[in-house]
mmCIF file of C-alpha atoms in Angstrom:
data_model
loop_
_atom_site.group_PDB
_atom_site.id
_atom_site.type_symbol
_atom_site.label_atom_id
_atom_site.label_comp_id
_atom_site.label_asym_id
_atom_site.label_seq_id
_atom_site.Cartn_x
_atom_site.Cartn_y
_atom_site.Cartn_z
ATOM 1 C CA UNK A 92 -7.683 1.692 -22.891
ATOM 2 C CA UNK A 93 -3.854 -0.524 -22.508
ATOM 3 C CA UNK A 94 -3.151 -3.791 -21.163
ATOM 4 C CA UNK A 95 -1.214 -3.065 -18.061
ATOM 5 C CA UNK A 96 0.646 -6.035 -15.477
ATOM 6 C CA UNK A 97 -0.532 -3.627 -12.663
ATOM 7 C CA UNK A 98 -3.336 -5.221 -11.567
ATOM 8 C CA UNK A 99 -1.322 -8.809 -10.550
ATOM 9 C CA UNK A 100 1.607 -6.621 -9.782
ATOM 10 C CA UNK A 101 -0.305 -4.841 -7.103
ATOM 11 C CA UNK A 102 -1.934 -7.955 -5.894
ATOM 12 C CA UNK A 103 1.137 -10.035 -5.609
ATOM 13 C CA UNK A 104 2.154 -6.837 -3.875
ATOM 14 C CA UNK A 105 -0.529 -6.886 -1.411
ATOM 15 C CA UNK A 106 0.351 -10.427 -0.537
ATOM 16 C CA UNK A 107 3.413 -9.534 -0.115
ATOM 17 C CA UNK A 108 1.727 -6.356 2.929
ATOM 18 C CA UNK A 109 -0.376 -8.999 4.998
ATOM 19 C CA UNK A 110 2.710 -11.515 4.701
ATOM 20 C CA UNK A 111 5.168 -8.794 6.832
ATOM 21 C CA UNK A 112 2.043 -7.217 8.883
ATOM 22 C CA UNK A 113 1.117 -10.422 10.604
ATOM 23 C CA UNK A 114 3.976 -12.764 10.323
ATOM 24 C CA UNK A 115 4.740 -14.653 12.283
ATOM 25 C CA UNK A 116 1.579 -16.275 11.746
ATOM 26 C CA UNK A 117 1.458 -17.630 15.033
ATOM 27 C CA UNK A 118 0.272 -17.435 18.415
ATOM 28 C CA UNK A 119 -2.729 -16.420 18.064
ATOM 29 C CA UNK A 120 -5.447 -15.369 20.039
ATOM 30 C CA UNK A 121 -7.989 -12.803 21.773
ATOM 31 C CA UNK A 122 -6.050 -10.542 24.471
ATOM 32 C CA UNK A 123 -8.685 -9.319 26.211
ATOM 33 C CA UNK A 124 -8.366 -6.255 24.100
ATOM 34 C CA UNK A 125 -10.523 -4.190 21.946
ATOM 35 C CA UNK A 126 -9.861 -4.275 17.926
ATOM 36 C CA UNK A 127 -10.708 0.000 17.640
ATOM 37 C CA UNK A 128 -8.197 0.336 20.402
ATOM 38 C CA UNK A 129 -5.209 1.771 18.719
ATOM 39 C CA UNK A 130 -7.166 4.470 17.067
ATOM 40 C CA UNK A 131 -7.405 6.489 20.501
ATOM 41 C CA UNK A 132 -4.189 6.330 21.479
ATOM 42 C CA UNK A 133 -1.917 9.263 21.257
ATOM 43 C CA UNK A 134 -0.294 10.085 18.477
ATOM 44 C CA UNK A 135 3.343 9.757 18.113
ATOM 45 C CA UNK A 136 3.372 6.494 20.459
ATOM 46 C CA UNK A 137 5.982 6.143 22.660
ATOM 47 C CA UNK A 138 7.744 3.463 21.269
ATOM 48 C CA UNK A 139 8.441 5.200 17.416
ATOM 49 C CA UNK A 140 11.911 4.836 15.517
ATOM 50 C CA UNK A 141 12.928 6.300 12.381
ATOM 51 C CA UNK A 142 12.616 3.012 10.987
ATOM 52 C CA UNK A 143 9.369 2.430 11.571
ATOM 53 C CA UNK A 144 7.902 5.829 10.230
ATOM 54 C CA UNK A 145 10.236 5.335 6.989
ATOM 55 C CA UNK A 146 9.712 1.761 6.728
ATOM 56 C CA UNK A 147 5.783 2.456 7.020
ATOM 57 C CA UNK A 148 5.712 5.426 4.855
ATOM 58 C CA UNK A 149 7.744 3.610 2.189
ATOM 59 C CA UNK A 150 6.251 0.470 2.254
ATOM 60 C CA UNK A 151 2.937 1.810 0.975
ATOM 61 C CA UNK A 152 3.909 3.790 -1.885
ATOM 62 C CA UNK A 153 4.323 0.738 -4.547
ATOM 63 C CA UNK A 154 0.510 -0.757 -3.816
ATOM 64 C CA UNK A 155 -0.609 3.247 -3.826
ATOM 65 C CA UNK A 156 1.556 3.239 -7.208
ATOM 66 C CA UNK A 157 0.701 0.073 -9.124
ATOM 67 C CA UNK A 158 -3.193 -0.109 -7.283
ATOM 68 C CA UNK A 159 -3.590 4.155 -9.478
ATOM 69 C CA UNK A 160 -1.600 2.846 -12.680
ATOM 70 C CA UNK A 161 -3.695 0.120 -12.420
ATOM 71 C CA UNK A 162 -7.276 2.167 -12.234
ATOM 72 C CA UNK A 163 -5.443 4.809 -14.670
ATOM 73 C CA UNK A 164 -4.633 1.715 -17.820
ATOM 74 C CA UNK A 165 -8.347 0.471 -17.500
ATOM 75 C CA UNK A 166 -10.280 3.828 -17.994
ATOM 76 C CA UNK A 167 -10.680 4.411 -14.427
ATOM 77 C CA UNK A 168 -9.314 8.283 -14.873
ATOM 78 C CA UNK A 169 -11.532 10.289 -12.575
ATOM 79 C CA UNK A 170 -10.768 9.439 -8.487
ATOM 80 C CA UNK A 171 -7.928 6.791 -9.397
ATOM 81 C CA UNK A 172 -5.819 8.257 -6.862
ATOM 82 C CA UNK A 173 -8.519 8.358 -4.239
ATOM 83 C CA UNK A 174 -9.261 4.896 -5.329
ATOM 84 C CA UNK A 175 -5.793 3.578 -4.318
ATOM 85 C CA UNK A 176 -5.200 5.418 -1.360
ATOM 86 C CA UNK A 177 -8.449 4.114 -0.026
ATOM 87 C CA UNK A 178 -7.750 0.889 -0.458
ATOM 88 C CA UNK A 179 -4.274 1.010 0.696
ATOM 89 C CA UNK A 180 -5.540 2.626 3.775
ATOM 90 C CA UNK A 181 -9.030 0.037 4.319
ATOM 91 C CA UNK A 182 -5.592 -2.545 3.933
ATOM 92 C CA UNK A 183 -3.480 -0.900 6.312
ATOM 93 C CA UNK A 184 -6.437 -0.370 8.904
ATOM 94 C CA UNK A 185 -7.252 -4.444 8.121
ATOM 95 C CA UNK A 186 -3.829 -5.271 8.883
ATOM 96 C CA UNK A 187 -3.486 -3.383 12.285
ATOM 97 C CA UNK A 188 -6.834 -4.462 13.420
ATOM 98 C CA UNK A 189 -5.653 -7.775 12.998
ATOM 99 C CA UNK A 190 -2.715 -7.061 15.304
ATOM 100 C CA UNK A 191 -3.957 -7.570 18.451
ATOM 101 C CA UNK A 192 -4.346 -10.667 17.916
ATOM 102 C CA UNK A 193 -0.339 -11.286 17.887
ATOM 103 C CA UNK A 194 0.890 -11.549 20.297
ATOM 104 C CA UNK A 195 4.149 -10.434 18.810
ATOM 105 C CA UNK A 196 2.464 -7.204 16.848
ATOM 106 C CA UNK A 197 1.442 -4.302 18.317
ATOM 107 C CA UNK A 198 -1.108 -2.359 16.555
ATOM 108 C CA UNK A 199 -0.268 1.884 16.332
ATOM 109 C CA UNK A 200 -2.067 4.475 14.734
ATOM 110 C CA UNK A 201 0.976 6.074 13.553
ATOM 111 C CA UNK A 202 1.245 3.194 11.413
ATOM 112 C CA UNK A 203 -2.487 3.227 10.359
ATOM 113 C CA UNK A 204 -1.349 6.929 9.181
ATOM 114 C CA UNK A 205 1.991 6.325 7.176
ATOM 115 C CA UNK A 206 0.195 3.382 5.807
ATOM 116 C CA UNK A 207 -2.407 5.911 4.479
ATOM 117 C CA UNK A 208 0.375 8.927 3.519
ATOM 118 C CA UNK A 209 2.560 6.158 1.416
ATOM 119 C CA UNK A 210 -0.024 4.735 -0.501
ATOM 120 C CA UNK A 211 -1.106 8.593 -0.689
ATOM 121 C CA UNK A 212 1.865 8.891 -2.593
ATOM 122 C CA UNK A 213 2.948 6.123 -4.051
ATOM 123 C CA UNK A 214 -0.953 6.797 -5.920
ATOM 124 C CA UNK A 215 -0.153 10.091 -6.472
ATOM 125 C CA UNK A 216 3.473 9.875 -8.471
ATOM 126 C CA UNK A 217 1.679 6.460 -10.950
ATOM 127 C CA UNK A 218 -0.893 10.054 -11.397
ATOM 128 C CA UNK A 219 1.672 12.665 -12.602
ATOM 129 C CA UNK A 220 4.526 9.702 -14.593
ATOM 130 C CA UNK A 221 1.196 8.536 -16.392
ATOM 131 C CA UNK A 222 -0.779 12.261 -16.942
ATOM 132 C CA UNK A 223 3.295 13.485 -18.212
ATOM 133 C CA UNK A 224 3.066 9.772 -20.688
ATOM 134 C CA UNK A 225 6.786 8.637 -18.098
ATOM 135 C CA UNK A 226 4.888 5.389 -17.868
ATOM 136 C CA UNK A 227 3.878 5.049 -22.162
ATOM 137 C CA UNK A 228 7.930 6.229 -22.519
ATOM 138 C CA UNK A 229 9.063 3.172 -20.311
ATOM 139 C CA UNK A 230 7.173 0.929 -21.580
ATOM 140 C CA UNK A 231 7.948 1.889 -25.408
ATOM 141 C CA UNK A 232 11.669 1.682 -23.797
ATOM 142 C CA UNK A 233 11.515 -1.598 -22.195
ATOM 143 C CA UNK A 234 9.774 -2.999 -25.335
ATOM 144 C CA UNK A 235 12.557 -2.033 -27.535
ATOM 145 C CA UNK A 236 15.105 -2.925 -25.265
ATOM 146 C CA UNK A 237 13.652 -6.236 -23.641
ATOM 147 C CA UNK A 238 10.300 -7.121 -24.650
ATOM 148 C CA UNK A 239 8.363 -7.024 -27.457
ATOM 149 C CA UNK A 240 4.514 -6.112 -26.842
ATOM 150 C CA UNK A 241 5.680 -5.043 -22.889
ATOM 151 C CA UNK A 242 3.501 -2.922 -20.541
#
């Protein structure tokens, strides 16, 4: 088991996701819509753009990476990728549910799918890099060149 900064970094990144997903934080109100109605909308939604697809896929990948790395580094070797992907997917689901109460935000099932996929890809990358020893090599490099005992 390793000392890791992945847990606090994952928490900070999750807070950034909440900020980005719910900004602006004003105008909250019930709009007479069920919060889960976006789940039944047809895919793809009529208003998607390439930027939306890319940002939603890439935006959650660091969260998946950090969560999986934190789990792997604290001894959760079995299922770390799946637990990290589940946590990121649940965060995304919560953000989409809450966006129904913000008039300037539009909840989207495509966003949910892409966020979940991004989290899974980030978690998978962390598991692969950990298995190949790349994370340990990075820690050694960083310790030699920047901060001793850095992890």
